[in-house]
Coordinates of C-alpha atoms and ligand atoms in Angstrom, one line a residue:
M1 CA 0.0 0.0 0.0
Q2 CA 1.3 3.4 -0.9
H3 CA 2.4 5.8 1.9
E4 CA -0.4 8.2 1.0
T5 CA -3.0 5.5 1.0
A6 CA -1.8 4.3 4.4
E7 CA -2.3 7.8 5.7
I8 CA -5.8 8.0 4.3
L9 CA -6.7 4.7 6.0
A10 CA -5.2 5.9 9.3
A11 CA -7.4 9.0 9.1
I12 CA -10.5 7.0 8.4
Q13 CA -9.7 4.4 11.1
A14 CA -9.2 7.2 13.7
G15 CA -12.9 7.8 13.5
D16 CA -12.7 11.5 14.7
T17 CA -10.5 13.0 12.0
P18 CA -11.8 16.5 11.1
A19 CA -13.1 17.1 7.6
S20 CA -10.5 19.7 7.0
D21 CA -7.7 17.1 7.6
F22 CA -9.2 14.8 5.0
A23 CA -9.2 17.7 2.5
H24 CA -5.5 18.1 3.0
L25 CA -4.5 14.4 2.8
K26 CA -2.4 13.9 -0.3
L27 CA -3.8 11.5 -2.9
P28 CA -1.5 8.8 -4.2
D29 CA -0.5 8.8 -7.8
S30 CA -1.6 5.2 -8.2
Y31 CA -3.8 2.8 -6.3
R32 CA -4.7 -0.9 -6.0
A33 CA -7.6 -2.0 -8.2
V34 CA -9.3 -5.0 -9.7
T35 CA -9.1 -4.9 -13.4
V36 CA -9.7 -6.8 -16.6
H37 CA -7.3 -6.2 -19.6
A38 CA -8.4 -5.3 -23.1
D39 CA -5.7 -7.5 -24.7
E40 CA -7.2 -10.5 -22.9
A41 CA -10.8 -10.1 -24.1
E42 CA -10.5 -13.2 -26.3
M43 CA -8.9 -15.4 -23.6
F44 CA -12.0 -17.5 -23.2
A45 CA -12.9 -17.8 -26.9
G46 CA -14.5 -21.2 -27.6
L47 CA -15.3 -22.0 -24.0
A48 CA -18.8 -22.5 -22.6
S49 CA -19.9 -19.7 -20.2
R50 CA -19.7 -22.0 -17.2
D51 CA -16.1 -22.8 -18.0
K52 CA -14.9 -19.2 -18.2
D53 CA -13.1 -18.6 -14.9
P54 CA -13.0 -15.1 -13.4
R55 CA -10.0 -16.0 -11.4
R56 CA -8.0 -16.0 -14.6
S57 CA -9.2 -12.7 -16.0
L58 CA -9.5 -10.5 -12.9
H59 CA -6.2 -8.9 -11.9
V60 CA -5.3 -6.9 -8.8
E61 CA -2.7 -4.3 -9.7
D62 CA -1.7 -0.7 -9.3
V63 CA -3.3 1.8 -11.7
A64 CA -2.9 5.5 -12.1
T65 CA -5.2 7.8 -10.1
P66 CA -7.6 9.5 -12.5
E67 CA -7.8 13.3 -12.7
L68 CA -10.9 14.7 -10.9
G69 CA -13.4 16.5 -13.1
P70 CA -16.3 19.0 -12.4
G71 CA -19.2 17.4 -10.5
E72 CA -17.1 14.4 -9.5
A73 CA -15.7 13.0 -6.3
I74 CA -12.8 10.7 -5.4
V75 CA -13.7 8.3 -2.7
A76 CA -11.5 6.1 -0.4
V77 CA -13.2 2.8 -0.8
M78 CA -13.4 0.8 2.4
A79 CA -15.5 -2.0 1.0
S80 CA -17.3 -3.1 -2.2
A81 CA -19.3 -6.0 -3.3
I82 CA -19.6 -8.5 -6.1
N83 CA -22.4 -8.0 -8.5
Y84 CA -23.3 -10.3 -11.4
N85 CA -22.1 -7.5 -13.7
S86 CA -18.6 -8.2 -12.3
V87 CA -19.1 -11.8 -13.5
W88 CA -20.2 -10.6 -17.0
T89 CA -17.2 -8.3 -17.2
S90 CA -14.8 -11.0 -16.1
I91 CA -16.0 -13.5 -18.7
F92 CA -16.3 -10.9 -21.4
E93 CA -20.0 -11.7 -22.0
P94 CA -22.3 -10.8 -23.6
V95 CA -19.7 -8.4 -25.0
S96 CA -16.4 -7.1 -23.7
T97 CA -16.9 -4.0 -21.5
F98 CA -14.1 -2.3 -23.4
S99 CA -16.7 -1.5 -26.1
F100 CA -18.6 0.4 -23.5
L101 CA -15.5 2.3 -22.4
K102 CA -14.6 3.2 -26.0
R103 CA -18.1 4.5 -26.7
Y104 CA -18.1 6.5 -23.5
G105 CA -14.7 7.9 -24.3
K106 CA -16.1 9.6 -27.3
V107 CA -18.7 11.7 -25.4
S108 CA -16.3 14.5 -24.2
E109 CA -12.8 15.5 -23.3
L110 CA -13.6 14.4 -19.7
T111 CA -15.1 11.0 -20.5
R112 CA -12.0 10.2 -22.7
R113 CA -10.2 9.3 -19.4
H114 CA -12.4 6.2 -19.2
D115 CA -11.2 4.7 -22.4
L116 CA -8.1 2.8 -21.2
P117 CA -6.6 -0.7 -22.0
Y118 CA -7.7 -1.8 -18.5
H119 CA -11.0 -1.6 -16.8
V120 CA -11.3 -1.0 -13.0
I121 CA -14.6 -2.7 -12.3
G122 CA -17.1 -2.7 -9.4
S123 CA -20.5 -1.0 -9.0
D124 CA -20.8 -0.7 -5.3
L125 CA -18.8 1.1 -2.6
A126 CA -18.8 2.3 1.0
G127 CA -16.1 4.7 2.0
V128 CA -15.0 8.3 2.6
V129 CA -15.0 11.3 0.3
L130 CA -11.4 12.6 -0.3
R131 CA -11.8 15.2 -3.0
T132 CA -14.7 16.9 -4.7
G133 CA -14.5 18.6 -8.1
P134 CA -15.8 22.1 -9.1
G135 CA -19.5 22.5 -8.7
V136 CA -19.9 20.0 -5.9
N137 CA -21.3 21.6 -2.8
K138 CA -23.4 19.0 -1.0
W139 CA -20.6 16.6 -0.3
K140 CA -17.2 17.3 1.2
A141 CA -14.0 15.5 2.2
G142 CA -14.5 13.4 5.2
D143 CA -18.2 12.4 4.5
E144 CA -18.9 8.7 5.0
V145 CA -20.8 7.6 2.0
V146 CA -22.1 4.8 -0.2
A147 CA -22.5 5.2 -4.0
H148 CA -25.2 4.0 -6.3
C149 CA -24.1 3.1 -9.8
L150 CA -26.2 5.3 -12.0
S151 CA -24.0 7.5 -14.2
V152 CA -25.9 10.0 -16.4
E153 CA -24.9 13.2 -18.2
L154 CA -28.5 14.7 -18.1
E155 CA -27.8 17.0 -21.1
D156 CA -30.9 15.7 -22.9
A157 CA -34.5 16.2 -22.0
E158 CA -35.4 12.5 -22.2
G159 CA -33.9 11.8 -18.8
H160 CA -35.3 14.8 -16.9
D161 CA -38.4 13.0 -15.5
D162 CA -36.7 9.6 -15.0
T163 CA -32.9 9.7 -14.9
M164 CA -32.8 6.1 -16.2
L165 CA -34.1 7.4 -19.5
D166 CA -31.1 9.6 -20.1
P167 CA -29.6 8.6 -23.5
Q168 CA -26.2 8.7 -21.8
Q169 CA -27.3 6.4 -19.0
R170 CA -24.5 4.0 -17.9
I171 CA -23.7 1.7 -15.0
W172 CA -20.7 3.0 -13.1
G173 CA -17.9 0.4 -12.9
F174 CA -19.4 -1.7 -15.7
E175 CA -20.0 0.8 -18.5
T176 CA -17.6 3.3 -17.0
N177 CA -14.1 3.0 -15.6
F178 CA -12.7 3.6 -12.1
G179 CA -15.2 1.4 -10.3
G180 CA -15.5 0.4 -6.7
L181 CA -13.4 -2.8 -6.4
A182 CA -10.3 -0.7 -5.6
H183 CA -8.7 1.4 -2.9
L184 CA -10.0 4.6 -4.7
A185 CA -13.0 5.3 -6.9
L186 CA -14.1 8.1 -9.2
V187 CA -17.8 8.8 -9.1
K188 CA -20.2 11.6 -10.1
A189 CA -21.0 13.4 -6.9
N190 CA -24.8 12.8 -7.4
Q191 CA -24.1 9.0 -7.0
L192 CA -23.3 9.6 -3.4
M193 CA -25.6 8.9 -0.5
P194 CA -25.1 8.8 3.2
K195 CA -23.6 5.6 4.6
P196 CA -26.1 4.0 7.1
A197 CA -24.4 4.6 10.4
H198 CA -25.4 1.3 12.0
L199 CA -23.6 -0.8 9.4
T200 CA -20.0 -1.9 8.9
W201 CA -18.2 -0.9 5.7
E202 CA -18.8 -4.2 4.0
E203 CA -22.5 -4.4 5.0
A204 CA -23.1 -0.8 3.8
A205 CA -21.4 -1.6 0.5
S206 CA -23.4 -4.7 -0.3
P207 CA -27.0 -3.6 -1.0
G208 CA -26.5 -0.7 -3.4
L209 CA -26.9 -2.1 -6.9
V210 CA -29.3 -5.0 -6.2
N211 CA -31.4 -3.2 -3.6
S212 CA -32.0 -0.2 -5.9
T213 CA -32.8 -2.5 -8.8
A214 CA -35.2 -4.6 -6.8
Y215 CA -36.9 -1.4 -5.6
R216 CA -37.6 0.0 -9.1
Q217 CA -38.5 -3.4 -10.4
L218 CA -41.0 -4.3 -7.7
V219 CA -42.0 -1.2 -5.7
S220 CA -41.7 1.8 -8.0
K221 CA -44.4 3.0 -10.3
N222 CA -41.8 2.6 -13.0
G223 CA -41.8 -1.1 -12.2
A224 CA -44.6 -3.4 -10.9
A225 CA -45.9 -0.8 -8.3
M226 CA -46.5 -3.7 -5.8
K227 CA -49.3 -3.2 -3.3
Q228 CA -50.5 -4.9 -0.1
G229 CA -51.8 -8.4 -0.6
D230 CA -50.1 -8.9 -4.0
V231 CA -48.8 -12.4 -4.6
V232 CA -45.2 -12.0 -5.8
L233 CA -43.4 -14.9 -7.4
I234 CA -39.6 -14.3 -6.8
W235 CA -37.0 -16.3 -8.7
G236 CA -33.7 -16.7 -6.9
A237 CA -35.3 -15.4 -3.7
S238 CA -32.1 -15.9 -1.6
G239 CA -29.8 -14.4 -4.3
G240 CA -28.6 -10.9 -4.8
L241 CA -31.8 -9.3 -6.2
G242 CA -34.2 -11.8 -4.8
S243 CA -33.1 -11.4 -1.2
Y244 CA -34.1 -7.7 -1.4
A245 CA -37.2 -8.4 -3.4
T246 CA -38.3 -10.9 -0.7
Q247 CA -37.7 -8.3 2.1
M248 CA -39.6 -5.6 0.1
A249 CA -42.6 -7.9 -0.5
L250 CA -42.8 -8.7 3.2
N251 CA -42.2 -5.1 4.2
G252 CA -44.9 -3.9 1.8
G253 CA -47.6 -6.3 3.0
A254 CA -47.4 -8.5 -0.1
I255 CA -47.2 -12.3 -0.2
P256 CA -43.9 -13.6 -1.6
V257 CA -43.7 -17.0 -3.2
C258 CA -39.9 -17.7 -3.0
V259 CA -38.2 -19.9 -5.6
V260 CA -34.8 -21.3 -4.6
S261 CA -32.7 -24.4 -5.3
S262 CA -31.7 -25.9 -2.0
P263 CA -33.0 -26.5 1.5
D264 CA -30.4 -24.1 2.9
K265 CA -31.7 -21.3 0.6
A266 CA -35.3 -22.2 1.6
E267 CA -34.2 -21.8 5.3
I268 CA -32.8 -18.3 4.6
C269 CA -36.1 -17.3 3.0
R270 CA -37.9 -18.6 6.1
A271 CA -35.5 -16.6 8.3
M272 CA -36.5 -13.4 6.3
G273 CA -40.1 -14.2 7.2
A274 CA -41.3 -15.8 4.0
E275 CA -43.7 -18.8 4.4
L276 CA -44.4 -19.9 0.8
I277 CA -41.3 -21.5 -0.7
I278 CA -40.6 -23.7 -3.7
D279 CA -37.3 -25.7 -4.0
R280 CA -37.0 -25.9 -7.8
A281 CA -34.3 -28.5 -7.5
A282 CA -36.3 -30.8 -5.2
E283 CA -39.4 -30.4 -7.5
G284 CA -37.2 -31.1 -10.5
Y285 CA -38.9 -28.7 -13.0
R286 CA -37.7 -29.1 -16.6
F287 CA -39.3 -26.3 -18.4
W288 CA -37.3 -27.2 -21.6
K289 CA -37.7 -30.6 -23.1
N290 CA -34.6 -30.0 -25.3
E291 CA -32.7 -27.0 -26.6
D292 CA -35.6 -25.8 -28.8
E293 CA -38.8 -26.9 -27.1
Q294 CA -40.5 -26.0 -23.9
D295 CA -42.8 -28.3 -21.9
P296 CA -46.2 -26.6 -21.1
R297 CA -47.0 -29.5 -18.7
E298 CA -44.1 -28.4 -16.6
W299 CA -45.4 -24.8 -16.6
Q300 CA -48.7 -26.3 -15.4
R301 CA -47.0 -28.4 -12.7
F302 CA -45.2 -25.3 -11.5
G303 CA -48.4 -23.2 -11.5
S304 CA -50.2 -25.9 -9.5
K305 CA -47.5 -25.8 -6.9
I306 CA -47.9 -22.1 -6.6
R307 CA -51.7 -22.4 -6.2
E308 CA -51.2 -25.2 -3.6
L309 CA -49.1 -22.8 -1.5
T310 CA -51.3 -19.7 -2.0
G311 CA -54.7 -21.4 -1.6
G312 CA -55.5 -21.2 -5.3
E313 CA -54.1 -17.8 -6.2
D314 CA -51.8 -16.9 -9.1
P315 CA -49.0 -14.3 -8.9
D316 CA -50.0 -10.7 -9.4
I317 CA -46.3 -10.1 -10.1
V318 CA -43.5 -12.3 -11.3
F319 CA -40.1 -11.0 -10.4
E320 CA -38.0 -12.2 -13.3
H321 CA -34.3 -12.3 -14.0
P322 CA -33.2 -15.9 -14.9
G323 CA -34.5 -15.3 -18.4
R324 CA -34.6 -17.9 -21.1
E325 CA -34.9 -20.9 -18.8
T326 CA -37.9 -19.6 -16.8
F327 CA -39.5 -16.9 -18.8
G328 CA -42.1 -19.2 -20.6
A329 CA -43.2 -20.5 -17.1
S330 CA -43.2 -17.0 -15.7
V331 CA -45.6 -15.7 -18.4
Y332 CA -47.8 -18.8 -18.0
V333 CA -48.2 -18.7 -14.2
A334 CA -48.8 -14.9 -13.9
K335 CA -52.4 -14.1 -12.9
R336 CA -54.9 -12.8 -15.5
G337 CA -54.1 -9.1 -15.7
G338 CA -50.8 -9.7 -13.8
Q339 CA -47.3 -8.5 -14.6
I340 CA -44.0 -10.1 -15.4
V341 CA -41.3 -7.6 -14.6
T342 CA -37.8 -8.5 -15.9
C343 CA -34.4 -6.9 -15.4
A344 CA -32.1 -9.7 -16.7
S345 CA -31.5 -12.9 -18.6
T346 CA -28.9 -14.9 -16.6
S347 CA -29.6 -18.1 -18.5
G348 CA -30.0 -16.6 -22.0
F349 CA -31.5 -13.4 -23.4
I350 CA -33.6 -14.7 -26.2
H351 CA -36.8 -15.5 -24.4
S352 CA -39.8 -17.5 -25.8
Y353 CA -43.2 -17.8 -24.4
D354 CA -46.7 -18.7 -25.5
N355 CA -48.2 -15.4 -26.4
R356 CA -51.8 -16.7 -26.1
Y357 CA -51.4 -16.7 -22.4
L358 CA -50.2 -13.1 -22.4
W359 CA -52.7 -11.5 -24.6
M360 CA -55.8 -13.6 -23.9
N361 CA -55.2 -13.1 -20.2
L362 CA -54.3 -9.4 -20.5
K363 CA -50.9 -9.9 -18.8
R364 CA -48.1 -7.3 -19.2
I365 CA -44.3 -7.7 -19.5
I366 CA -42.4 -4.8 -18.0
G367 CA -38.7 -4.1 -18.6
S368 CA -36.8 -2.6 -15.7
H369 CA -33.1 -1.6 -15.3
F370 CA -31.2 -0.4 -12.2
A371 CA -33.0 2.6 -10.7
N372 CA -33.2 6.4 -11.2
Y373 CA -31.5 8.8 -8.8
R374 CA -34.6 9.1 -6.7
E375 CA -35.3 5.4 -6.5
A376 CA -31.7 4.7 -5.6
W377 CA -32.0 7.3 -2.8
E378 CA -35.3 5.8 -1.5
A379 CA -33.9 2.3 -1.5
N380 CA -30.8 3.4 0.5
R381 CA -33.2 5.2 2.9
L382 CA -34.9 1.9 3.6
I383 CA -31.5 0.4 4.6
D384 CA -30.7 3.5 6.7
K385 CA -34.0 3.2 8.5
G386 CA -33.4 -0.4 9.2
M387 CA -36.5 -1.5 7.2
I388 CA -34.5 -3.5 4.7
H389 CA -31.3 -5.2 5.7
P390 CA -28.0 -6.1 4.0
T391 CA -27.9 -9.8 2.9
L392 CA -24.1 -10.2 3.2
S393 CA -23.1 -13.8 3.6
K394 CA -19.3 -13.6 3.2
S395 CA -16.5 -11.1 2.5
Y396 CA -13.3 -11.6 0.6
A397 CA -10.0 -9.5 0.6
L398 CA -9.5 -7.4 -2.5
E399 CA -6.7 -9.8 -3.6
E400 CA -9.3 -12.6 -3.6
T401 CA -11.9 -10.9 -5.8
G402 CA -11.4 -13.5 -8.6
Q403 CA -12.5 -16.2 -6.2
A404 CA -15.5 -14.0 -5.0
A405 CA -16.6 -13.6 -8.6
Y406 CA -16.1 -17.3 -9.2
D407 CA -18.5 -18.1 -6.3
V408 CA -21.2 -15.9 -7.8
H409 CA -20.6 -17.2 -11.3
K410 CA -21.0 -20.8 -10.0
N411 CA -24.1 -19.9 -7.8
L412 CA -22.2 -21.1 -4.8
H413 CA -23.0 -18.0 -2.7
Q414 CA -26.0 -16.8 -0.7
G415 CA -27.3 -13.2 -0.8
K416 CA -24.4 -10.8 -1.4
V417 CA -20.6 -11.4 -1.4
G418 CA -18.6 -8.5 0.0
V419 CA -15.0 -7.4 -0.8
L420 CA -12.8 -5.6 1.7
C421 CA -10.9 -2.9 -0.1
L422 CA -9.1 -0.5 2.3
A423 CA -10.8 -2.0 5.3
P424 CA -8.2 -4.3 6.9
E425 CA -10.8 -6.5 8.5
E426 CA -14.6 -7.0 8.8
G427 CA -16.7 -5.3 11.4
L428 CA -15.3 -1.8 11.2
G429 CA -17.1 1.5 10.4
V430 CA -20.1 1.3 12.7
R431 CA -21.0 4.8 14.0
D432 CA -24.4 4.0 15.7
A433 CA -23.8 1.0 17.9
A434 CA -27.2 1.2 19.7
K435 CA -29.2 1.1 16.5
R436 CA -27.1 -1.8 15.3
E437 CA -27.7 -3.7 18.4
R438 CA -31.5 -3.4 17.9
L439 CA -31.2 -4.7 14.3
L440 CA -28.4 -7.2 14.7
P441 CA -30.4 -10.5 14.2
A442 CA -31.8 -9.2 10.9
I443 CA -28.4 -7.8 9.8
N444 CA -26.8 -11.2 10.4
R445 CA -29.4 -13.4 8.8
F446 CA -27.2 -14.3 5.8
R447 CA -23.9 -14.5 7.7
N448 CA -21.8 -17.6 7.1
V449 CA -24.7 -19.6 5.7
Ligands
NAP501 N1 -30.8 -4.7 -14.9 C1 -30.2 -4.5 -13.8 O1 -30.2 -3.3 -13.3 C2 -29.7 -5.6 -13.0 C3 -29.3 -5.4 -11.6 C4 -28.9 -6.4 -10.9 C5 -28.7 -7.7 -11.4 N2 -29.0 -7.9 -12.7 C6 -28.9 -9.2 -13.3 O2 -29.8 -10.0 -12.7 C7 -29.3 -11.4 -12.6 C8 -29.4 -11.9 -11.2 O3 -28.5 -11.0 -10.4 P1 -28.3 -11.4 -8.9 O4 -27.4 -10.4 -8.3 O5 -29.6 -11.6 -8.2 O6 -27.5 -12.8 -9.0 P2 -27.4 -13.9 -8.0 O7 -27.0 -13.4 -6.7 O8 -26.5 -15.0 -8.7 O9 -28.9 -14.5 -7.8 C9 -29.6 -15.0 -8.9 C10 -30.4 -16.2 -8.4 O10 -31.2 -16.6 -9.5 C11 -31.4 -18.0 -9.4 N3 -31.1 -18.6 -10.7 C12 -30.0 -18.6 -11.4 N4 -30.1 -19.2 -12.6 C13 -31.4 -19.7 -12.6 C14 -32.1 -20.5 -13.5 N5 -31.6 -20.9 -14.7 N6 -33.4 -20.8 -13.2 C15 -34.0 -20.3 -12.1 N7 -33.3 -19.6 -11.2 C16 -32.1 -19.3 -11.4 C17 -30.4 -18.6 -8.4 O11 -31.2 -19.0 -7.2 P3 -31.6 -20.5 -7.0 O12 -30.5 -21.4 -7.5 O13 -31.6 -20.6 -5.5 O14 -32.9 -20.7 -7.6 C18 -29.6 -17.4 -8.0 O15 -29.3 -17.4 -6.6 C19 -27.9 -11.3 -13.3 O16 -28.0 -11.7 -14.6 C20 -27.6 -9.9 -13.1 O17 -26.6 -9.4 -14.1 C21 -29.6 -6.9 -13.5

């Protein structure tokens, strides 16, 4: 660790360093970061997705500290988290993220900084602001923050009602450089939000991306606008997105039907308060007979299981993200007039379904992606209020990020997997111990499961 970085860490660890001291700390010329390399984008050519190993493509190395621009902030990152987008980047699927960086680099003189032969990845962080650029007034050096991952330019009218509709909308640390899996990160200042004081660095860093995404997808009027009493079918209910969707359904008076693939995962859903759970592995659903053909009888069998659990009701909302493998079933089981809201296609992005069930039963498919500024802020507020809790199961050191991404790629994890960046150990950064004490059992639900 560079001398300057060690001084930054010491100032954060002290806990009572005045803001003015943070503003005077020298920034290092380079910092430790998790990267992929443009000249390795073809390294997995010819391999099946499952055989592409993030441990080979993710590097931990020193990179140059970027110049700070107007409206931006440089943050000392104490902790970050693995998102599935880190997996996509590391296996160069569906496209290499260097194509995103190249395109972003063409927007302006300032964005050209992002177009580099390496990509510092990561779309979550908890840490401390070190520097702010011209035009930033709300945030200052020394502020303890988390960052959401919406990067927008907002120069076009299209995004002025809903910032996700900005034509220059990007996911920071995926479609931009200088992400959160590093000792320092460069963000736009309007990505910053207050760090919940009752959480450790790694807990605070873990909800960001998935919590905001689940909030728009399920709760926001831009998504399914869930209401009390809705039956919500949640795929991957103990995974990154699903663990937040399950909490939101319970929190909002809805009735989650949680789909998982093992008794352990079912147990976690029970611990969150869910009662209706389907173990898809135990039930042995085979929605596809072969590569080309789905099996409507399996959709029916799945639908019957849902009705058995709900007392005969079909889902008002299907919370979709597995994609190809499940989408036909999701459209089939949704209630007449119900909604299938999708934000991803983990198992394949060309979906097929029987459209008769959609149109004759007046169902709707809604596309959803991350969250706008407001939604991300509202989602973080729920964490801060202790109404939704982090679902962190395990944390890795920055040097072990490849293994952390491997676990998520292989679906070996539960909830969220954290990464300690500057934080030398877990458990640091709590500023409101009394509030934490009250919420501890809920905060720890996913720990070491
Ligand atoms: N658009 C956005 O803004 C956005 C934001 C976040 C994530 N995403 C995407 O959403 C997807 C999920 O992200 P995540 O963070 O929730 O990942 P995750 O932590 O891996 O959880 C996904 C869960 O889905 C279930 N699943 C996986 N493959 C499945 C299949 N073929 N059939 C049924 N269930 C399956 C698994 O649960 P069980 O094995 O227990 O069933 C898994 O735990 C990823 O593709 C990610 O890139 C998109």
